CSV table of C-alpha atoms in Angstrom, one decimal:
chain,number,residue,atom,x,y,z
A,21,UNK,CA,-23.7,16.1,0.8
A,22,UNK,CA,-20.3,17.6,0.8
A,23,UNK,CA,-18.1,17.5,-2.5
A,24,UNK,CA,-14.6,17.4,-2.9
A,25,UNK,CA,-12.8,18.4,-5.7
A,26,UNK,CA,-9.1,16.4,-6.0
A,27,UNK,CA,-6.7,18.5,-8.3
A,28,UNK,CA,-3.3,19.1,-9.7
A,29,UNK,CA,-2.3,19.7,-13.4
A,30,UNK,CA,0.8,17.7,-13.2
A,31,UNK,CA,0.7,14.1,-13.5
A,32,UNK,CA,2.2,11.2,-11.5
A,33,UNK,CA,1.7,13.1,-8.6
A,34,UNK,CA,-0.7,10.4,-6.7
A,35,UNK,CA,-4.2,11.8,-6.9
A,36,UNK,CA,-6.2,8.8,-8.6
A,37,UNK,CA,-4.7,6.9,-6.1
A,38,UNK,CA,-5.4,9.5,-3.4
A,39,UNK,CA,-9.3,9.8,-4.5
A,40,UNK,CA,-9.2,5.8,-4.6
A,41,UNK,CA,-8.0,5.0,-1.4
A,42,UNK,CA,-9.5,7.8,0.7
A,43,UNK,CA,-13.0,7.3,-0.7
A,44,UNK,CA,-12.4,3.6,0.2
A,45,UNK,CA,-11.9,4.8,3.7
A,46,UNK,CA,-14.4,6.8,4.2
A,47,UNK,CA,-17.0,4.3,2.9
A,48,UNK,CA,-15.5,1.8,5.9
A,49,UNK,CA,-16.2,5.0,8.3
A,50,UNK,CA,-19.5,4.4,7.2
A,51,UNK,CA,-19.7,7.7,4.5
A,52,UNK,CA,-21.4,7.0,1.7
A,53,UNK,CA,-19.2,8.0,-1.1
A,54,UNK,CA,-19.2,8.9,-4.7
A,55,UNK,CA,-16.7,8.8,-7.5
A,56,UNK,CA,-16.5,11.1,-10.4
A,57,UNK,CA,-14.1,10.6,-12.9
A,58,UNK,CA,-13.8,13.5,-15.1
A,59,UNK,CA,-10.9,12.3,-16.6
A,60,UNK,CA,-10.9,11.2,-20.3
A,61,UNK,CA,-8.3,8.5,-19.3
A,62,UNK,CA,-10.8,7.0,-17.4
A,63,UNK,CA,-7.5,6.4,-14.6
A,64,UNK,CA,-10.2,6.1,-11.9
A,65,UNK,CA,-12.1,3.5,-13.8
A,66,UNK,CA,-9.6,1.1,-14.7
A,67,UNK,CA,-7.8,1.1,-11.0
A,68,UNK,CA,-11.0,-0.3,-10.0
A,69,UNK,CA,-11.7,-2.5,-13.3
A,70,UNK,CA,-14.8,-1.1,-14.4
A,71,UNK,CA,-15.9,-0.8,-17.6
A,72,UNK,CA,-15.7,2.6,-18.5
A,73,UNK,CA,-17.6,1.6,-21.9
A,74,UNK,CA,-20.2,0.6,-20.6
A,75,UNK,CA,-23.8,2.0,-22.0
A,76,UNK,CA,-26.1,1.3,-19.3
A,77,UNK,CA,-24.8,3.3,-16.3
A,78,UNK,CA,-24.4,6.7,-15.5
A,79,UNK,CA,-21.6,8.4,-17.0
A,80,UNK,CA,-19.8,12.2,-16.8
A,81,UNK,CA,-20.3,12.7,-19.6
A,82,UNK,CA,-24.3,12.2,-19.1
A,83,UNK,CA,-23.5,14.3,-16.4
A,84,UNK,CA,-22.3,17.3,-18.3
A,85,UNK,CA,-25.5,16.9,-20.4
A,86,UNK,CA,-27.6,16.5,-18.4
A,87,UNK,CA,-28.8,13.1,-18.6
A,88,UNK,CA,-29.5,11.4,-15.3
A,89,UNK,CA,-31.9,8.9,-16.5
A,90,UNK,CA,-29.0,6.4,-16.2
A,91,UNK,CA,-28.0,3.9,-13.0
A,92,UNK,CA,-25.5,4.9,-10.7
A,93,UNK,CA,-23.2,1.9,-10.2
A,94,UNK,CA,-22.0,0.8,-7.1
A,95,UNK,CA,-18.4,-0.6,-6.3
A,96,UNK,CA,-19.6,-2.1,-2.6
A,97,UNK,CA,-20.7,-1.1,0.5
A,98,UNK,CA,-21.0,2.9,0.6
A,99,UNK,CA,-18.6,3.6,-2.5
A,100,UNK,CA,-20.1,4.3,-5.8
A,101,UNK,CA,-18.4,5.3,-9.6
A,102,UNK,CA,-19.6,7.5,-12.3
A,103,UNK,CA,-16.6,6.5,-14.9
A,104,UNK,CA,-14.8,8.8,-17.1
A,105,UNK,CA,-14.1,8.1,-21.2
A,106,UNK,CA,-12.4,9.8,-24.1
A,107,UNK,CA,-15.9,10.8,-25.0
A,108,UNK,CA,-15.9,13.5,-22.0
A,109,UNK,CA,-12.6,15.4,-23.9
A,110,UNK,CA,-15.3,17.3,-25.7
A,111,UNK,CA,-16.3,19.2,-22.7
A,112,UNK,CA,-12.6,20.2,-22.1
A,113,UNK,CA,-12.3,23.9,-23.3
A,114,UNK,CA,-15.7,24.7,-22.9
A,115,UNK,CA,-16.2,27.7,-20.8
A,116,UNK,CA,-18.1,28.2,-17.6
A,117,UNK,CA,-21.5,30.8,-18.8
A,118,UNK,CA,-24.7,30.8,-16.3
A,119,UNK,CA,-23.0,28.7,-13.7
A,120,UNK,CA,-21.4,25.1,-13.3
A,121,UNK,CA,-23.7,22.1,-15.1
A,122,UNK,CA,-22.1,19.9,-12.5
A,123,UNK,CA,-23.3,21.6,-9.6
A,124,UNK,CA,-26.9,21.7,-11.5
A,125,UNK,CA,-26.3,18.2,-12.0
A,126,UNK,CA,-25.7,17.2,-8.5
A,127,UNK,CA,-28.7,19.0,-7.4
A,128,UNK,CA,-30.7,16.2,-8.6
A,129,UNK,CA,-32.6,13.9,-6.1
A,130,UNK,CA,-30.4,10.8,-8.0
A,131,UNK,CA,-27.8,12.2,-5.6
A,132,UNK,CA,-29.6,12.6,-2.2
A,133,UNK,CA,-28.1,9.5,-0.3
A,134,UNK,CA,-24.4,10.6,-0.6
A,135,UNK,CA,-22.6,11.8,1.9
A,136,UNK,CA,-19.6,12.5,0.2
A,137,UNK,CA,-18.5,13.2,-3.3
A,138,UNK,CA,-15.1,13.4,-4.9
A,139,UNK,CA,-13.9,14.3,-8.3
A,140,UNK,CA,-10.9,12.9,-9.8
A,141,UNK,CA,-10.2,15.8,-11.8
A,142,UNK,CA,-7.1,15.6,-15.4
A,143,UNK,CA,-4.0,16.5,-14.9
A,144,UNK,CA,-4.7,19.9,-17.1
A,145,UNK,CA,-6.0,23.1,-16.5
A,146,UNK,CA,-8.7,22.6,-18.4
A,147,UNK,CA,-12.4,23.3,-18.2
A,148,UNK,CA,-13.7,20.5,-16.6
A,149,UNK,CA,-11.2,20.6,-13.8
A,150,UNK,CA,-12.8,24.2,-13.2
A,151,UNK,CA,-16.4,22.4,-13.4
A,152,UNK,CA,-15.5,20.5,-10.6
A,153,UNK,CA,-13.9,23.2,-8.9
A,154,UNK,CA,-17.2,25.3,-9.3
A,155,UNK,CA,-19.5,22.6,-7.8
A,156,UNK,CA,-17.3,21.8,-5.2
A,157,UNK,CA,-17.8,22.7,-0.9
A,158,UNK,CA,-14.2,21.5,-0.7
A,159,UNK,CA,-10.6,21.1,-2.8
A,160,UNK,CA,-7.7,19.4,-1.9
A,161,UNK,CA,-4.1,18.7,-3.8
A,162,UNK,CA,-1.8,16.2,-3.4
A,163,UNK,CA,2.0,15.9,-4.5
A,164,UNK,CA,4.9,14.3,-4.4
A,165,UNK,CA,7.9,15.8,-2.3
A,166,UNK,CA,9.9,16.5,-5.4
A,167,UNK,CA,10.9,19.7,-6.9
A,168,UNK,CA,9.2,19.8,-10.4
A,169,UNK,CA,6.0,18.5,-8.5
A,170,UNK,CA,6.4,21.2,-5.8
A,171,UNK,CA,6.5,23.9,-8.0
A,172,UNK,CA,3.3,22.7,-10.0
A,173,UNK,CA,1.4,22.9,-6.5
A,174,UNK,CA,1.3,27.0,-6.9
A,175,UNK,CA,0.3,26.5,-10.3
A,176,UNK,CA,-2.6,24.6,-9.0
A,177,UNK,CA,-3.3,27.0,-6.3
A,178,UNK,CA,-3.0,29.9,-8.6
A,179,UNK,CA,-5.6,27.9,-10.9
A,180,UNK,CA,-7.8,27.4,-8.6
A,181,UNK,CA,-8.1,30.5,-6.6
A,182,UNK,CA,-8.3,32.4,-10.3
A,183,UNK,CA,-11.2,29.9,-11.4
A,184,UNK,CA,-12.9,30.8,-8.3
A,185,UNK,CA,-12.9,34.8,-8.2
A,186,UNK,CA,-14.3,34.7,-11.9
A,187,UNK,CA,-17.5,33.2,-10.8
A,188,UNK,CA,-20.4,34.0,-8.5
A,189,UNK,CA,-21.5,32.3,-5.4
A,190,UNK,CA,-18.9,30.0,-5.5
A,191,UNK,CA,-16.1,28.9,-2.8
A,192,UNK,CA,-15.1,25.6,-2.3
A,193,UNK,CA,-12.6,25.9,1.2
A,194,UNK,CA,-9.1,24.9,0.8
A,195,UNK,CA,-8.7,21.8,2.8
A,196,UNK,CA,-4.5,21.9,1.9
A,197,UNK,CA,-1.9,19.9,0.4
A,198,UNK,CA,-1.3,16.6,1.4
A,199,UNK,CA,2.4,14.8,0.1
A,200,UNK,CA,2.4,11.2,-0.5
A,201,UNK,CA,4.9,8.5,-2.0
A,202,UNK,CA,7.4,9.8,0.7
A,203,UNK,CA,10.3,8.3,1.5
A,204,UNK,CA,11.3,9.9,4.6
A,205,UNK,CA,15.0,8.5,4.3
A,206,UNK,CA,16.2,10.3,1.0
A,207,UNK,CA,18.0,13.2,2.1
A,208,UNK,CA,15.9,16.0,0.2
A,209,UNK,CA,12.3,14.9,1.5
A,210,UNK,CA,13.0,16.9,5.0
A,211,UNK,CA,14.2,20.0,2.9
A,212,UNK,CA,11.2,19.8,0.6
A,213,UNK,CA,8.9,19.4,3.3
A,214,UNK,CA,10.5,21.9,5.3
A,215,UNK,CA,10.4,24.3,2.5
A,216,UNK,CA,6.2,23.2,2.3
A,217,UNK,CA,5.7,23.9,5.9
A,218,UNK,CA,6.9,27.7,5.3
A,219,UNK,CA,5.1,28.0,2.2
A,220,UNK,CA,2.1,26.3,3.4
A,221,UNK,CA,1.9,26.7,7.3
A,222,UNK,CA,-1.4,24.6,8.6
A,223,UNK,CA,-2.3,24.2,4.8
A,224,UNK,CA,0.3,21.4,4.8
A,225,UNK,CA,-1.8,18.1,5.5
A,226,UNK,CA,-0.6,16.6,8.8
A,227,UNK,CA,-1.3,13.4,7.3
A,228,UNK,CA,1.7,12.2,5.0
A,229,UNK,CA,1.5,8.9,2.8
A,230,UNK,CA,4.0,6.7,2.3
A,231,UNK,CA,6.0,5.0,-1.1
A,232,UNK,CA,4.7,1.7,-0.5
A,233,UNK,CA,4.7,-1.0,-2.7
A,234,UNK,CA,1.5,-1.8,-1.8
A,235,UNK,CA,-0.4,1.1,-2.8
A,236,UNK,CA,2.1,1.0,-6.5
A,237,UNK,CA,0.8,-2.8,-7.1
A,238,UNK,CA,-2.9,-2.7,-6.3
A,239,UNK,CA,-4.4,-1.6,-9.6
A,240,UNK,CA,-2.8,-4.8,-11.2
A,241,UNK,CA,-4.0,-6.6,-8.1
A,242,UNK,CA,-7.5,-4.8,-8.3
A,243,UNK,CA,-7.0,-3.7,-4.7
A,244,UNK,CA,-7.8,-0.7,-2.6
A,245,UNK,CA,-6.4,-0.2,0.8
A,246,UNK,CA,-9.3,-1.9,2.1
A,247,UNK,CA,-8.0,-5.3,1.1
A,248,UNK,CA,-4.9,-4.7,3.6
A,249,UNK,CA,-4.7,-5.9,6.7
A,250,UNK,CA,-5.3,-3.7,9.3
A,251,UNK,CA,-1.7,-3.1,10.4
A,252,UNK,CA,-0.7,-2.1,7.0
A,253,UNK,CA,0.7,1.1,7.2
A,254,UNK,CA,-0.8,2.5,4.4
A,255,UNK,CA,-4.0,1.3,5.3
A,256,UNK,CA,-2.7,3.4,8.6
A,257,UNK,CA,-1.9,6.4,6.9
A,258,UNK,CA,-5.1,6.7,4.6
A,259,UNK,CA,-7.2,6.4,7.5
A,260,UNK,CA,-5.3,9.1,9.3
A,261,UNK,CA,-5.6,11.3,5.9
A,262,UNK,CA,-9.7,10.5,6.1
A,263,UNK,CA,-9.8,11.6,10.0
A,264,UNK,CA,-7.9,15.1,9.2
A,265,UNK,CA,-9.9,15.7,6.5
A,266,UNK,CA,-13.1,15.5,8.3
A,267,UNK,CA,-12.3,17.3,10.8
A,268,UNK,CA,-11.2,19.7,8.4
A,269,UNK,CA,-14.8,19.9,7.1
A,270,UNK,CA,-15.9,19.4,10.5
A,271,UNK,CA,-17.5,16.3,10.3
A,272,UNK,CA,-16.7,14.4,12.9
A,273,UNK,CA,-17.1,10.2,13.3
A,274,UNK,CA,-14.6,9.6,15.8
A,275,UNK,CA,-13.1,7.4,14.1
A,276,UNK,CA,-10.1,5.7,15.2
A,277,UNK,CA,-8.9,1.8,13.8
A,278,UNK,CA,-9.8,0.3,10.7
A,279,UNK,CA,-12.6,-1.6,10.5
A,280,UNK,CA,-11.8,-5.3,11.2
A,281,UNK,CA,-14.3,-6.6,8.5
A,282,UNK,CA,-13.0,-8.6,5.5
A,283,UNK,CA,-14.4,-6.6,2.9
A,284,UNK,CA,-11.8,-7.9,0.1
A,285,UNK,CA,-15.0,-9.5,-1.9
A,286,UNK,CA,-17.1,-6.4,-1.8
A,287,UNK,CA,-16.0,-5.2,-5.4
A,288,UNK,CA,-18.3,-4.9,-7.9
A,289,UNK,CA,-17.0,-7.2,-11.2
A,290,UNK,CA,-16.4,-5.7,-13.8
A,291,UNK,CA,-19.0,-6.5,-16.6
């Protein structure tokens, strides 16, 4: 089981949508995938209209307790969701002593069968984000190619690399900074990701993700990229983003299309 940990403290900046829509590619590659949402929004939960109320399934917040007794639910084939609710908050400036729960937490047997595991982490930098951080093999940060949401990259990176030195026997790999909602015609973007590429060198994902209308629209259409047809270009470019990062944590499917299956029935309904 590898776990990835999907960060940035700045909002609006794509990454519930990124954790969405990559962990509903990977489950297509045939990964069995996990959601954690650990954020009291519950963002993750209600793209995928699940109720994030709900008392008989496994939450983070059991999680953070301790308490596995619960079910894990499961969205459709290979994708699964441990939702996130205001009740969680309480965790938020609790500090790290004797080691992440999380990572304790995932240790259980209840996790065995996944083959990946990604947290959808708040837009803070708070404690839970360095939870995640703590039980995670992997991180990754996305952004948009604007100024204000450039600059908060550092920020993230600083976070994250400070969160990491203070604790022992833990370091989750950088996998790098993927841009999305890009709209490679406005003047600035090839400036910005210009600018990225020195910062960044390889750390800059190859793999860059379109503004697409799409993508914007599916929550209200309860729809992952999974539900496109397989010449969307997002579909496309989430793939592609999927690929690099397996390769990046060399694991490699050799994957190279989207699958052809209609999978746009496979959601679990919301209950």
């Amino acid at each position: 089981m590898q776990i990835i940990s999907v960060i940035n403290q700045k909002g609006g900046v794509g990454k519930t949508t990124t954790v969405i829509n990559l962990a509903a590619s990977l489950s297509i590659m045939g990964q069995n995938n996990l959601i954690i949402d650990l954020d009291p929004q519950g963002n993750t939960s209600t793209y995928l209209d699940f109720d994030k109320q709900k008392k008989s399934i496994l939450t983070s917040q059991d999680l953070m307790e301790g308490k596995l007794e619960k079910e894990i639910s499961f969205l459709g084939d290979n994708l699964a969701l441990i939702p996130s609710n205001e009740s969680i908050l309480k965790f938020n400036n609790e500090k790290i002593i004797g080691g992440s729960v999380l990572a304790k937490a995932l240790q259980s047997l209840v996790f065995k069968d996944f083959d990946i595991v990604i947290f959808d982490t708040p837009p803070t930098m708070s404690s839970l984000v360095q939870e995640a951080l703590c039980a995670s093999d992997f991180y990754l940060i996305p952004t948009k190619p604007e100024f204000l949401a450039i600059e908060g990259v550092s920020q993230a990176m600083s976070f994250a690399k400070e969160t990491i030195s203070k604790q022992i026997k833990v370091n989750p790999v950088f996998l790098g900074v993927v841009l999305n909602q890009i709209e490679s015609g406005r003047s600035s973007y090839l400036d910005f990701k210009k600018e990225l590429e020195y910062l960044l060198a390889d750390k800059l994902l190859n793999t860059k993700v379109s503004s697409s209308a799409d993508v914007a629209d599916s929550p209200y259409y309860l729809k992952t990229v999974e539900d496109f047809t397989n010449d969307n270009k997002s579909k496309k470019e989430f793939y592609q983003l999927a690929n690099e990062l397996l390769e990046r944590m060399n694991i490699c499917l050799l994957y190279t299309s989207p699958s052809p299956r209609d999978l746009s029935t496979s959601r679990m309904p919301s209950s």
